[in-house]
Each structure stands twice: as structure tokens, then as C-alpha cells.
């Protein structure tokens, strides 16, 4: 198949290469088609093996109690792997465990890998199952030691011999070499060709077996970012779980990074992927509205949900993702600035507030500070959190152009809200004439603050429709 390779299998205390440990190693080294070394050993994982894993593998705590630790057998294993390709069934699993075990010893593992699951998919595309049990059933392979390391290595060895007989040594070698030259970090069950993903800006979507997405992300280099997820799977438990579930990948190209950010945020809110925590829809957004009258009580009122209208941002401060976050932030501000809890509405009652009693309020609650001065200090304290009023008389656009793809995206905004992304004159006319209800989104607001505040620094053109609408229409 290959000039030199090692068939390897590990048994472990679980499926997480960061936290779980190895309990058994088996390896067979093949050089020029001949077996030259065979080795297996139990390994003391330094932790308890769960009853489920003991039942699955047949390896008990008593069996590994007197076994060597990984640090004792590591050099022998590295010697076996020296100059060879590591071959395993779902090689990401075994490779990930070896990476983490060796990292604990401050040893770097540098070895090429080949996955026999992916090799089975190439050689037998007419079959759906490519796990070890499916391969055994398909080819009539038998073993009395399934889920023991050497037993599983011998199943792989027997299958490779059958594949050689059925397809010929030349084709087997060609397919193995093709896999070796591609990314060996890809999940074996992945149906999408990663080579088809463009190295351009846009959004990628991971799917499992169902119609709902697992994860949605964006990147200026789609293929590289997707591969980075898989390469991180051996180090990050979350990435490992996602890699184990993924079946296919979709992608949507955009003209630039702003379009990718907007599309990612919208799709995450609409589809609620299981592994996305950021950018999800927040129905509890809120902000503080400051009363104009220094004598008003309370001075601040919480504005929530649909009442949070960008047209009134001149009197609002925030935004917060929950009422608890808003209250906590205000309490911290009051404590640091000596503001009155009663005046702010954080404490009921009359007379001296609790903060004044412990020397943290300057006394607007008991006449020691004027309401006007306290109101001014509150405004100054809140200044950095003040929401900005939309700085344009109407709708504006951010125009992105990608010279490589010759794609143009025009993102239309009004009152900090994203109205549409258009690509031709008809779409633009419809969007500019739309009277749809504006839905405030915190992520879009922050994105626009970053880019509109510094126009010209990004790869886009800012268009004020009140001045340039006809000029832009003519240039589409």
C-alpha cells in the first residue's frame, strides 16, 4: 500500500483526547509489504476506567493497575512510528490522543496520517457503512477481540489484504497516496469535498445528519478556516464533538468581510445552530433611559424589547443583553461614582439611602447634594455608554467590491438596522422604497459603529442615498 506504515489502534477511558487517557496500544509496522514489527501493551491511565468502558473493551481497572504509564512506553512507540505513516481507523481519534499524551511529556508528534475509514469510502463508495463493524460484516472478517487494540489492528490488516486482492496493489497504493497528500485531519464521515470550498470570503455552514445546522461561521478564507476547525479537534473538546457529528458543509460567498459578518449574524439568529453561542437572537435587549428632569424619580427607567427604538437613542444608555446585566452594571456605576441608589430606582424608601449611610452617596436623598448636580454627575458617568443617534438623514449603504470574483454587494442600513443586501438596480429600488419595520440588532449596531466611524479604512464605499442615490443606480 505504502512503502512504510504502522497500523495502530488505541483503547481509551473515553472519547475526549484532552481529558481521557490511553489504556492499551497495539501497533504493527509494515515495510515494503512485509510485517517487520508487532507490539501491544496495556497502559496505566492514571485514572479510573468507567464501568461502561470496562464492559465495552474488556479492560478493567485491575488489569491496568500494574501496567506501565504512557511515559514509560512512549519512546518505544515513537521508535515504531519513526519514518512511517500512522494508519488507523478514524485516525483523528488515535492521532488526537497521541498528540495530547506526548504533549504532557513536552514531546511533539510529527507523523503523517492515513485514515482507513476514508480509504474504505474511496474503494467501496457503493456501501454506506465504513465503520470497523460494517467492514467486518461486509467482508466476512472475524475476530474474538473486537474493541481490544491488537484485535482491531488485525481486522484492519485483514481488510487491507482483501482490498489489495479485490482492487489490486496499484490502485490501493494510488488511493492511499491520494489520501495522504490531502488533509488527513478531515473527519472520515465527511461527505463534502473540502477541495471544492473556495478560498474566498463568505459564510460556511456545518451540518450533521439532520437538516438543522451544527455551526455557522464566517471567514475571509473559507477553506482555510474550515480546515482549522478540524485541525483543532485534537486539542479542543468542543471542536472534537463537532467534528464527530459533521456530515456535510455548505458555503455562501460574499463580496467582503462586512457582508460575511452580516450574513453570519442573520443566519445564526434565524437557524440557531447547536454550537453557536454568540450572535443568537436576544429578545431581552434593554437600555436605560435618562429622565430630563433632575427631580424625576427614578431618574432611570429600563427600556426593553420592541420599545428599544433607535430614533430615541439620544436619551438611552446601554445596550444590555438582560435585565440582570443592566441592573448589575448600574449598581457598579453607582458604587464607583457615589450616586444615590434611591434616585436611580435601585432602592425604595425615603430619607438617607443605604449608600449614604456607609459614605458612598453624596446625599441627594437627604438634601446634601442638589438634584441638578447629581443629575449632571449621572450623565457624565453614563457618557461612555450613551447610544448614538443615527448620524444620517436617511438610509445609507456600504458598498463592497471583490475584484477576484467581480462581485458587488451593497448593504443598506437605516437607524442602525440592516435592511437588505442587494446586487442589482431592481433590488436596490425595492430596498430604498421599503417601509418595513426596523428591528434593532446589537451585533449590527456594533458592526456599524466600527465601520461607519472610520470610513475609508475598509474595502468598501460609504454611500449616503440622500446625495448619491441616482449616481449609484447608474453605476450598477
Short mmCIF file of C-alpha atoms in Angstrom, two decimals:
data_model
loop_
_atom_site.label_atom_id
_atom_site.label_comp_id
_atom_site.label_asym_id
_atom_site.label_seq_id
_atom_site.Cartn_x
_atom_site.Cartn_y
_atom_site.Cartn_z
CA UNK A 1 0.00 0.00 0.00
CA UNK A 2 2.65 2.50 1.18
CA UNK A 3 6.42 1.91 1.47
CA UNK A 4 6.34 2.11 5.28
CA UNK A 5 3.38 2.43 7.61
CA UNK A 6 2.22 1.46 11.11
CA UNK A 7 -1.25 0.07 11.72
CA UNK A 8 -2.21 1.38 15.13
CA UNK A 9 -5.17 1.21 17.49
CA UNK A 10 -5.74 2.64 20.95
CA UNK A 11 -8.19 1.83 23.70
CA UNK A 12 -9.00 4.73 25.98
CA UNK A 13 -11.03 5.75 29.03
CA UNK A 14 -13.39 7.82 26.85
CA UNK A 15 -13.72 9.85 23.67
CA UNK A 16 -12.16 13.16 24.75
CA UNK A 17 -8.44 13.33 23.87
CA UNK A 18 -7.90 16.30 26.18
CA UNK A 19 -9.27 14.73 29.36
CA UNK A 20 -9.39 10.96 28.75
CA UNK A 21 -6.34 8.70 28.70
CA UNK A 22 -4.96 5.67 26.86
CA UNK A 23 -5.42 2.19 28.35
CA UNK A 24 -3.99 0.00 25.57
CA UNK A 25 -1.78 0.38 22.49
CA UNK A 26 -1.26 -2.04 19.61
CA UNK A 27 0.89 -1.45 16.53
CA UNK A 28 2.06 -3.43 13.53
CA UNK A 29 4.83 -1.97 11.34
CA UNK A 30 4.81 -2.79 7.62
CA UNK A 31 7.80 -2.11 5.36
CA UNK A 32 7.62 -2.81 1.61
CA UNK A 33 4.57 -5.01 2.13
CA UNK A 34 6.15 -7.13 4.89
CA UNK A 35 5.40 -7.08 8.61
CA UNK A 36 8.62 -6.22 10.46
CA UNK A 37 7.38 -5.47 13.99
CA UNK A 38 4.37 -6.19 16.18
CA UNK A 39 3.80 -4.71 19.63
CA UNK A 40 0.99 -4.26 22.13
CA UNK A 41 0.78 -3.22 25.75
CA UNK A 42 -1.72 -2.23 28.40
CA UNK A 43 -1.22 1.28 29.73
CA UNK A 44 -1.99 2.57 33.21
CA UNK A 45 -4.12 5.68 32.50
CA UNK A 46 -3.61 7.13 35.97
CA UNK A 47 -7.38 7.39 36.44
CA UNK A 48 -10.38 5.12 36.89
CA UNK A 49 -11.99 3.36 33.91
CA UNK A 50 -15.79 3.73 33.91
CA UNK A 51 -17.98 0.58 34.06
CA UNK A 52 -19.26 1.34 30.54
CA UNK A 53 -15.76 1.44 29.05
CA UNK A 54 -14.74 -1.66 31.02
CA UNK A 55 -17.72 -3.51 29.54
CA UNK A 56 -17.00 -2.22 26.01
CA UNK A 57 -13.28 -3.02 25.89
CA UNK A 58 -12.94 -5.75 28.49
CA UNK A 59 -10.11 -3.74 30.09
CA UNK A 60 -10.66 -3.38 33.84
CA UNK A 61 -9.04 -1.20 36.46
CA UNK A 62 -7.38 -4.31 37.89
CA UNK A 63 -5.81 -5.14 34.50
CA UNK A 64 -4.08 -1.77 34.13
CA UNK A 65 -3.14 -1.29 37.76
CA UNK A 66 0.29 -2.85 37.27
CA UNK A 67 0.74 -1.73 33.66
CA UNK A 68 3.34 0.90 32.66
CA UNK A 69 2.29 4.51 32.31
CA UNK A 70 2.34 6.16 28.90
CA UNK A 71 5.55 7.97 29.74
CA UNK A 72 7.26 4.58 30.08
CA UNK A 73 6.17 3.23 26.69
CA UNK A 74 6.28 6.49 24.71
CA UNK A 75 9.84 6.07 23.38
CA UNK A 76 9.17 2.54 22.13
CA UNK A 77 6.04 3.77 20.33
CA UNK A 78 7.91 6.70 18.77
CA UNK A 79 10.60 4.31 17.55
CA UNK A 80 7.94 2.18 15.85
CA UNK A 81 6.46 5.27 14.18
CA UNK A 82 9.81 6.68 13.07
CA UNK A 83 9.80 7.22 9.31
CA UNK A 84 6.37 5.59 8.92
CA UNK A 85 2.84 6.75 8.14
CA UNK A 86 0.40 6.32 11.02
CA UNK A 87 -2.59 4.33 9.72
CA UNK A 88 -5.71 3.90 11.85
CA UNK A 89 -9.46 3.51 11.53
CA UNK A 90 -10.72 7.05 12.22
CA UNK A 91 -7.14 8.21 12.58
CA UNK A 92 -8.20 11.57 14.02
CA UNK A 93 -9.19 9.79 17.22
CA UNK A 94 -5.90 7.91 17.74
CA UNK A 95 -3.75 10.79 16.48
CA UNK A 96 -5.52 13.22 18.83
CA UNK A 97 -4.85 11.01 21.86
CA UNK A 98 -1.20 10.57 20.94
CA UNK A 99 -0.77 14.32 20.44
CA UNK A 100 -2.16 15.06 23.89
CA UNK A 101 -0.31 12.26 25.69
CA UNK A 102 3.01 13.30 24.15
CA UNK A 103 2.31 16.99 24.81
CA UNK A 104 2.12 16.13 28.52
CA UNK A 105 5.70 14.89 28.14
CA UNK A 106 6.71 18.01 26.17
CA UNK A 107 7.25 15.86 23.07
CA UNK A 108 5.98 16.96 19.65
CA UNK A 109 4.48 14.30 17.38
CA UNK A 110 5.40 14.78 13.74
CA UNK A 111 3.94 11.97 11.69
CA UNK A 112 1.83 11.70 8.54
CA UNK A 113 -1.53 10.00 9.00
CA UNK A 114 -3.88 7.94 6.86
CA UNK A 115 -7.48 7.08 7.76
CA UNK A 116 -8.78 3.65 6.69
CA UNK A 117 -12.37 4.89 7.05
CA UNK A 118 -11.73 7.39 4.28
CA UNK A 119 -9.83 4.78 2.30
CA UNK A 120 -12.85 2.46 2.54
CA UNK A 121 -15.10 5.24 1.28
CA UNK A 122 -12.86 5.68 -1.77
CA UNK A 123 -12.57 1.97 -2.54
CA UNK A 124 -16.17 0.96 -1.77
CA UNK A 125 -18.37 4.02 -2.48
CA UNK A 126 -21.40 1.76 -3.12
CA UNK A 127 -21.57 0.92 0.61
CA UNK A 128 -22.97 3.26 3.25
CA UNK A 129 -21.24 1.95 6.36
CA UNK A 130 -17.47 2.19 6.75
CA UNK A 131 -17.01 1.62 10.46
CA UNK A 132 -14.98 -1.38 11.57
CA UNK A 133 -18.09 -3.45 12.35
CA UNK A 134 -19.57 -2.67 8.90
CA UNK A 135 -16.31 -3.63 7.20
CA UNK A 136 -16.14 -6.90 9.15
CA UNK A 137 -19.70 -7.80 8.17
CA UNK A 138 -19.19 -6.77 4.53
CA UNK A 139 -16.04 -8.82 4.02
CA UNK A 140 -16.67 -11.67 6.44
CA UNK A 141 -13.78 -10.78 8.76
CA UNK A 142 -13.89 -12.40 12.21
CA UNK A 143 -12.16 -11.56 15.49
CA UNK A 144 -12.59 -12.64 19.10
CA UNK A 145 -11.04 -9.40 20.36
CA UNK A 146 -13.20 -6.61 18.98
CA UNK A 147 -12.54 -3.37 20.91
CA UNK A 148 -9.15 -4.64 22.04
CA UNK A 149 -6.24 -2.83 20.44
CA UNK A 150 -4.49 -5.72 18.71
CA UNK A 151 -7.78 -7.32 17.71
CA UNK A 152 -8.82 -4.15 15.87
CA UNK A 153 -5.37 -3.78 14.27
CA UNK A 154 -5.63 -7.32 12.91
CA UNK A 155 -9.08 -6.52 11.46
CA UNK A 156 -7.56 -3.53 9.63
CA UNK A 157 -4.67 -5.67 8.43
CA UNK A 158 -7.06 -8.36 7.12
CA UNK A 159 -9.22 -5.76 5.37
CA UNK A 160 -6.25 -4.17 3.62
CA UNK A 161 -5.26 -7.58 2.33
CA UNK A 162 -8.79 -8.15 0.98
CA UNK A 163 -8.84 -4.69 -0.61
CA UNK A 164 -5.50 -5.45 -2.27
CA UNK A 165 -6.89 -8.68 -3.71
CA UNK A 166 -10.13 -7.04 -4.93
CA UNK A 167 -8.71 -3.82 -6.34
CA UNK A 168 -5.09 -4.63 -6.99
CA UNK A 169 -1.97 -3.34 -5.27
CA UNK A 170 -1.53 -0.46 -7.73
CA UNK A 171 -4.99 1.07 -7.21
CA UNK A 172 -4.81 0.55 -3.45
CA UNK A 173 -1.50 2.36 -3.37
CA UNK A 174 -2.77 5.20 -5.57
CA UNK A 175 -5.82 5.81 -3.38
CA UNK A 176 -3.78 5.65 -0.19
CA UNK A 177 -1.25 8.13 -1.62
CA UNK A 178 -4.04 10.47 -2.73
CA UNK A 179 -5.46 10.49 0.80
CA UNK A 180 -2.01 11.00 2.26
CA UNK A 181 -1.41 14.03 0.08
CA UNK A 182 -4.77 15.55 1.01
CA UNK A 183 -5.69 16.69 4.50
CA UNK A 184 -5.52 13.75 6.87
CA UNK A 185 -7.27 15.79 9.54
CA UNK A 186 -10.66 15.61 7.82
CA UNK A 187 -13.47 13.73 9.61
CA UNK A 188 -13.79 10.33 7.96
CA UNK A 189 -17.59 10.61 7.63
CA UNK A 190 -17.45 14.00 5.86
CA UNK A 191 -19.31 13.81 2.53
CA UNK A 192 -18.30 17.23 1.17
CA UNK A 193 -15.04 17.63 -0.76
CA UNK A 194 -13.12 20.29 1.14
CA UNK A 195 -11.13 20.98 -2.03
CA UNK A 196 -14.36 22.35 -3.55
CA UNK A 197 -14.66 25.06 -0.89
CA UNK A 198 -13.29 28.33 -2.32
CA UNK A 199 -10.51 30.23 -0.60
CA UNK A 200 -12.66 33.36 -0.59
CA UNK A 201 -14.64 35.48 1.85
CA UNK A 202 -18.05 34.28 2.96
CA UNK A 203 -20.00 32.10 5.38
CA UNK A 204 -19.72 28.34 5.93
CA UNK A 205 -22.38 26.06 7.45
CA UNK A 206 -21.71 22.69 9.12
CA UNK A 207 -24.48 20.09 9.03
CA UNK A 208 -24.86 16.76 10.78
CA UNK A 209 -27.28 14.07 9.69
CA UNK A 210 -30.36 16.31 10.07
CA UNK A 211 -31.50 19.49 8.31
CA UNK A 212 -30.54 21.83 11.16
CA UNK A 213 -27.02 23.29 11.11
CA UNK A 214 -24.44 22.41 13.74
CA UNK A 215 -22.40 25.59 13.34
CA UNK A 216 -22.27 28.73 11.21
CA UNK A 217 -19.11 30.78 10.81
CA UNK A 218 -17.50 33.36 8.55
CA UNK A 219 -14.03 33.89 7.19
CA UNK A 220 -12.07 35.83 4.61
CA UNK A 221 -10.56 32.44 3.58
CA UNK A 222 -13.32 29.85 3.76
CA UNK A 223 -11.36 26.66 3.05
CA UNK A 224 -8.55 27.53 5.45
CA UNK A 225 -11.00 28.34 8.23
CA UNK A 226 -12.89 25.08 7.76
CA UNK A 227 -9.65 23.10 7.90
CA UNK A 228 -8.64 24.99 11.05
CA UNK A 229 -11.73 23.62 12.81
CA UNK A 230 -10.68 20.06 12.04
CA UNK A 231 -7.04 20.65 12.96
CA UNK A 232 -8.15 22.00 16.36
CA UNK A 233 -10.29 18.94 17.09
CA UNK A 234 -7.43 17.08 18.76
CA UNK A 235 -6.96 19.91 21.27
CA UNK A 236 -10.45 21.32 21.87
CA UNK A 237 -13.29 19.08 23.14
CA UNK A 238 -15.94 21.27 21.51
CA UNK A 239 -14.23 21.05 18.12
CA UNK A 240 -13.85 17.28 18.56
CA UNK A 241 -17.57 16.82 19.25
CA UNK A 242 -18.48 18.94 16.25
CA UNK A 243 -16.05 17.05 14.01
CA UNK A 244 -17.59 13.76 15.10
CA UNK A 245 -21.08 14.94 14.13
CA UNK A 246 -20.41 16.79 10.86
CA UNK A 247 -21.54 15.19 7.61
CA UNK A 248 -21.61 17.98 5.02
CA UNK A 249 -20.63 21.62 4.53
CA UNK A 250 -22.35 24.42 2.63
CA UNK A 251 -20.91 27.85 1.93
CA UNK A 252 -22.11 31.26 0.69
CA UNK A 253 -19.63 33.71 -0.82
CA UNK A 254 -19.83 37.46 -0.21
CA UNK A 255 -18.04 40.41 -1.73
CA UNK A 256 -16.29 41.33 1.50
CA UNK A 257 -15.94 40.85 5.24
CA UNK A 258 -18.81 43.14 6.20
CA UNK A 259 -21.20 41.09 4.09
CA UNK A 260 -19.88 37.91 5.70
CA UNK A 261 -20.37 39.36 9.19
CA UNK A 262 -23.93 40.44 8.41
CA UNK A 263 -24.84 37.14 6.79
CA UNK A 264 -23.34 35.13 9.64
CA UNK A 265 -25.25 37.12 12.26
CA UNK A 266 -28.54 36.79 10.38
CA UNK A 267 -28.22 33.07 9.72
CA UNK A 268 -27.24 32.30 13.32
CA UNK A 269 -30.27 34.16 14.63
CA UNK A 270 -32.60 32.52 12.11
CA UNK A 271 -31.33 28.93 12.36
CA UNK A 272 -29.99 28.77 15.95
CA UNK A 273 -27.11 26.31 15.33
CA UNK A 274 -26.30 23.99 18.21
CA UNK A 275 -22.64 25.03 18.54
CA UNK A 276 -23.04 28.81 18.12
CA UNK A 277 -23.23 30.70 21.39
CA UNK A 278 -22.56 34.20 20.10
CA UNK A 279 -24.85 36.15 17.76
CA UNK A 280 -28.04 34.34 18.82
CA UNK A 281 -31.23 36.35 18.84
CA UNK A 282 -31.69 38.35 22.04
CA UNK A 283 -35.32 39.01 22.90
CA UNK A 284 -34.33 40.59 26.23
CA UNK A 285 -32.18 43.50 24.99
CA UNK A 286 -32.63 46.58 27.15
CA UNK A 287 -31.18 50.03 27.82
CA UNK A 288 -31.53 52.79 30.41
CA UNK A 289 -33.50 55.94 29.53
CA UNK A 290 -32.43 59.02 31.49
CA UNK A 291 -35.14 61.45 32.57
CA UNK A 292 -34.68 65.10 31.58
CA UNK A 293 -35.97 66.37 34.94
CA UNK A 294 -33.37 66.14 37.77
CA UNK A 295 -36.29 65.78 40.25
CA UNK A 296 -37.80 62.76 38.48
CA UNK A 297 -37.82 59.52 40.49
CA UNK A 298 -36.46 57.21 39.40
CA UNK A 299 -34.02 59.02 37.16
CA UNK A 300 -33.52 55.94 35.02
CA UNK A 301 -36.13 53.64 33.51
CA UNK A 302 -35.42 50.37 31.73
CA UNK A 303 -36.47 50.18 28.07
CA UNK A 304 -36.84 46.63 26.79
CA UNK A 305 -37.63 44.64 23.66
CA UNK A 306 -39.59 46.38 20.92
CA UNK A 307 -39.67 49.63 22.91
CA UNK A 308 -35.94 49.96 22.21
CA UNK A 309 -36.28 52.30 19.22
CA UNK A 310 -33.14 53.75 17.59
CA UNK A 311 -34.94 57.08 17.00
CA UNK A 312 -34.80 57.65 20.79
CA UNK A 313 -31.15 56.70 21.32
CA UNK A 314 -30.25 60.27 22.28
CA UNK A 315 -31.69 59.60 25.76
CA UNK A 316 -30.59 55.96 26.12
CA UNK A 317 -27.57 54.21 27.59
CA UNK A 318 -26.53 50.57 27.25
CA UNK A 319 -27.32 48.18 25.50
CA UNK A 320 -27.54 45.15 27.82
CA UNK A 321 -28.49 41.58 26.96
CA UNK A 322 -30.64 41.10 30.07
CA UNK A 323 -32.30 43.00 32.89
CA UNK A 324 -29.91 41.44 35.41
CA UNK A 325 -26.92 42.64 33.39
CA UNK A 326 -28.38 46.17 33.25
CA UNK A 327 -29.04 46.27 36.99
CA UNK A 328 -25.62 44.87 37.84
CA UNK A 329 -23.90 47.42 35.61
CA UNK A 330 -25.87 50.29 37.16
CA UNK A 331 -25.07 49.17 40.71
CA UNK A 332 -21.36 49.08 39.88
CA UNK A 333 -21.60 52.57 38.38
CA UNK A 334 -23.44 53.94 41.40
CA UNK A 335 -20.87 52.45 43.76
CA UNK A 336 -17.87 53.81 41.85
CA UNK A 337 -19.35 57.30 41.27
CA UNK A 338 -21.09 57.89 44.59
CA UNK A 339 -24.59 58.01 43.05
CA UNK A 340 -27.79 57.70 45.03
CA UNK A 341 -29.48 54.29 44.92
CA UNK A 342 -32.89 55.79 45.69
CA UNK A 343 -32.67 58.39 42.95
CA UNK A 344 -31.64 55.72 40.47
CA UNK A 345 -34.53 53.47 41.44
CA UNK A 346 -32.32 50.73 42.85
CA UNK A 347 -33.60 51.21 46.40
CA UNK A 348 -37.05 52.03 47.77
CA UNK A 349 -37.88 54.20 50.78
CA UNK A 350 -37.34 57.81 51.83
CA UNK A 351 -34.60 59.64 53.64
CA UNK A 352 -30.97 58.65 53.52
CA UNK A 353 -30.21 55.75 51.18
CA UNK A 354 -28.04 52.87 52.34
CA UNK A 355 -25.10 54.06 50.22
CA UNK A 356 -25.15 57.44 52.01
CA UNK A 357 -25.16 55.71 55.40
CA UNK A 358 -21.88 53.96 54.51
CA UNK A 359 -20.36 57.03 52.87
CA UNK A 360 -20.85 56.09 49.21
CA UNK A 361 -23.57 58.60 48.24
CA UNK A 362 -23.10 62.36 48.24
CA UNK A 363 -26.56 62.93 49.69
CA UNK A 364 -29.12 63.94 47.05
CA UNK A 365 -31.52 61.70 49.00
CA UNK A 366 -31.25 63.88 52.12
CA UNK A 367 -30.59 67.37 50.73
CA UNK A 368 -26.80 67.35 50.99
CA UNK A 369 -26.40 67.43 47.18
CA UNK A 370 -28.59 69.31 44.73
CA UNK A 371 -30.68 67.24 42.28
CA UNK A 372 -29.17 69.21 39.39
CA UNK A 373 -25.59 68.37 40.39
CA UNK A 374 -26.45 64.71 40.96
CA UNK A 375 -28.19 64.59 37.56
CA UNK A 376 -25.12 66.08 35.88
CA UNK A 377 -22.80 63.60 37.59
CA UNK A 378 -25.05 60.75 36.46
CA UNK A 379 -24.93 62.00 32.86
CA UNK A 380 -21.13 62.17 32.96
CA UNK A 381 -20.90 58.69 34.49
CA UNK A 382 -23.13 57.27 31.76
CA UNK A 383 -21.48 59.17 28.91
CA UNK A 384 -19.33 56.31 27.65
CA UNK A 385 -22.40 54.06 27.44
CA UNK A 386 -24.57 56.54 25.54
CA UNK A 387 -26.20 55.14 22.43
CA UNK A 388 -25.50 57.17 19.33
CA UNK A 389 -28.24 58.76 17.29
CA UNK A 390 -28.22 57.64 13.65
CA UNK A 391 -25.87 60.19 12.02
CA UNK A 392 -27.60 60.33 8.62
CA UNK A 393 -30.89 61.85 7.48
CA UNK A 394 -31.99 58.57 5.91
CA UNK A 395 -30.73 55.30 4.50
CA UNK A 396 -27.07 54.69 3.71
CA UNK A 397 -25.22 51.88 2.03
CA UNK A 398 -21.89 50.17 2.42
CA UNK A 399 -20.67 49.02 -0.96
CA UNK A 400 -18.17 46.16 -1.16
CA UNK A 401 -16.48 45.02 -4.36
CA UNK A 402 -14.41 41.86 -4.79
CA UNK A 403 -12.04 42.18 -7.74
CA UNK A 404 -11.28 38.45 -7.86
CA UNK A 405 -14.92 37.35 -8.11
CA UNK A 406 -16.14 40.66 -9.62
CA UNK A 407 -18.97 40.57 -7.11
CA UNK A 408 -20.57 43.72 -5.70
CA UNK A 409 -22.66 43.76 -2.51
CA UNK A 410 -24.47 46.88 -1.32
CA UNK A 411 -25.61 46.65 2.31
CA UNK A 412 -28.40 49.10 3.11
CA UNK A 413 -28.93 50.44 6.63
CA UNK A 414 -31.27 52.83 8.38
CA UNK A 415 -31.35 53.74 12.08
CA UNK A 416 -28.55 51.22 12.78
CA UNK A 417 -30.66 48.40 11.30
CA UNK A 418 -29.66 46.25 8.32
CA UNK A 419 -32.45 46.47 5.76
CA UNK A 420 -31.07 44.39 2.90
CA UNK A 421 -28.07 43.39 0.82
CA UNK A 422 -28.68 43.98 -2.89
CA UNK A 423 -26.89 43.23 -6.14
CA UNK A 424 -28.86 44.95 -8.92
CA UNK A 425 -30.94 48.03 -9.65
CA UNK A 426 -34.30 46.36 -9.07
CA UNK A 427 -33.31 45.05 -5.64
CA UNK A 428 -31.85 48.42 -4.73
CA UNK A 429 -35.00 50.32 -5.74
CA UNK A 430 -37.18 47.92 -3.74
CA UNK A 431 -34.97 48.21 -0.67
CA UNK A 432 -34.83 52.01 -0.78
CA UNK A 433 -38.60 52.19 -1.08
CA UNK A 434 -39.29 49.62 1.62
CA UNK A 435 -41.33 50.70 4.66
CA UNK A 436 -40.64 47.54 6.66
CA UNK A 437 -40.44 47.73 10.44
CA UNK A 438 -36.90 48.23 11.68
CA UNK A 439 -35.63 45.54 14.06
CA UNK A 440 -32.73 46.71 16.20
CA UNK A 441 -29.86 44.23 16.47
CA UNK A 442 -26.98 44.79 18.87
CA UNK A 443 -24.41 42.98 16.72
CA UNK A 444 -25.29 45.10 13.66
CA UNK A 445 -25.13 48.27 15.78
CA UNK A 446 -21.61 47.41 16.97
CA UNK A 447 -20.51 46.48 13.46
CA UNK A 448 -21.68 49.81 12.08
CA UNK A 449 -20.06 51.76 14.91
CA UNK A 450 -16.75 50.20 13.94
CA UNK A 451 -17.01 50.76 10.19
CA UNK A 452 -19.04 53.95 9.81
CA UNK A 453 -16.91 55.68 12.43
CA UNK A 454 -13.85 55.16 10.23
CA UNK A 455 -14.99 55.12 6.59
CA UNK A 456 -12.30 54.63 4.02
CA UNK A 457 -10.21 52.27 6.15
CA UNK A 458 -12.09 49.19 4.99
CA UNK A 459 -12.54 47.78 1.50
CA UNK A 460 -15.90 49.42 1.00
CA UNK A 461 -17.55 52.67 -0.05
CA UNK A 462 -20.00 54.51 2.20
CA UNK A 463 -22.97 55.84 0.24
CA UNK A 464 -25.46 58.42 1.57
CA UNK A 465 -28.59 57.87 -0.51
CA UNK A 466 -29.84 61.39 0.04
CA UNK A 467 -26.89 62.64 -2.05
CA UNK A 468 -25.81 59.79 -4.33
CA UNK A 469 -28.80 57.59 -4.97
CA UNK A 470 -29.12 58.28 -8.69
CA UNK A 471 -25.36 58.16 -9.25
CA UNK A 472 -25.15 54.70 -7.65
CA UNK A 473 -28.16 53.42 -9.56
CA UNK A 474 -26.47 54.37 -12.81
CA UNK A 475 -23.24 52.56 -11.85
CA UNK A 476 -24.81 49.18 -11.13
#
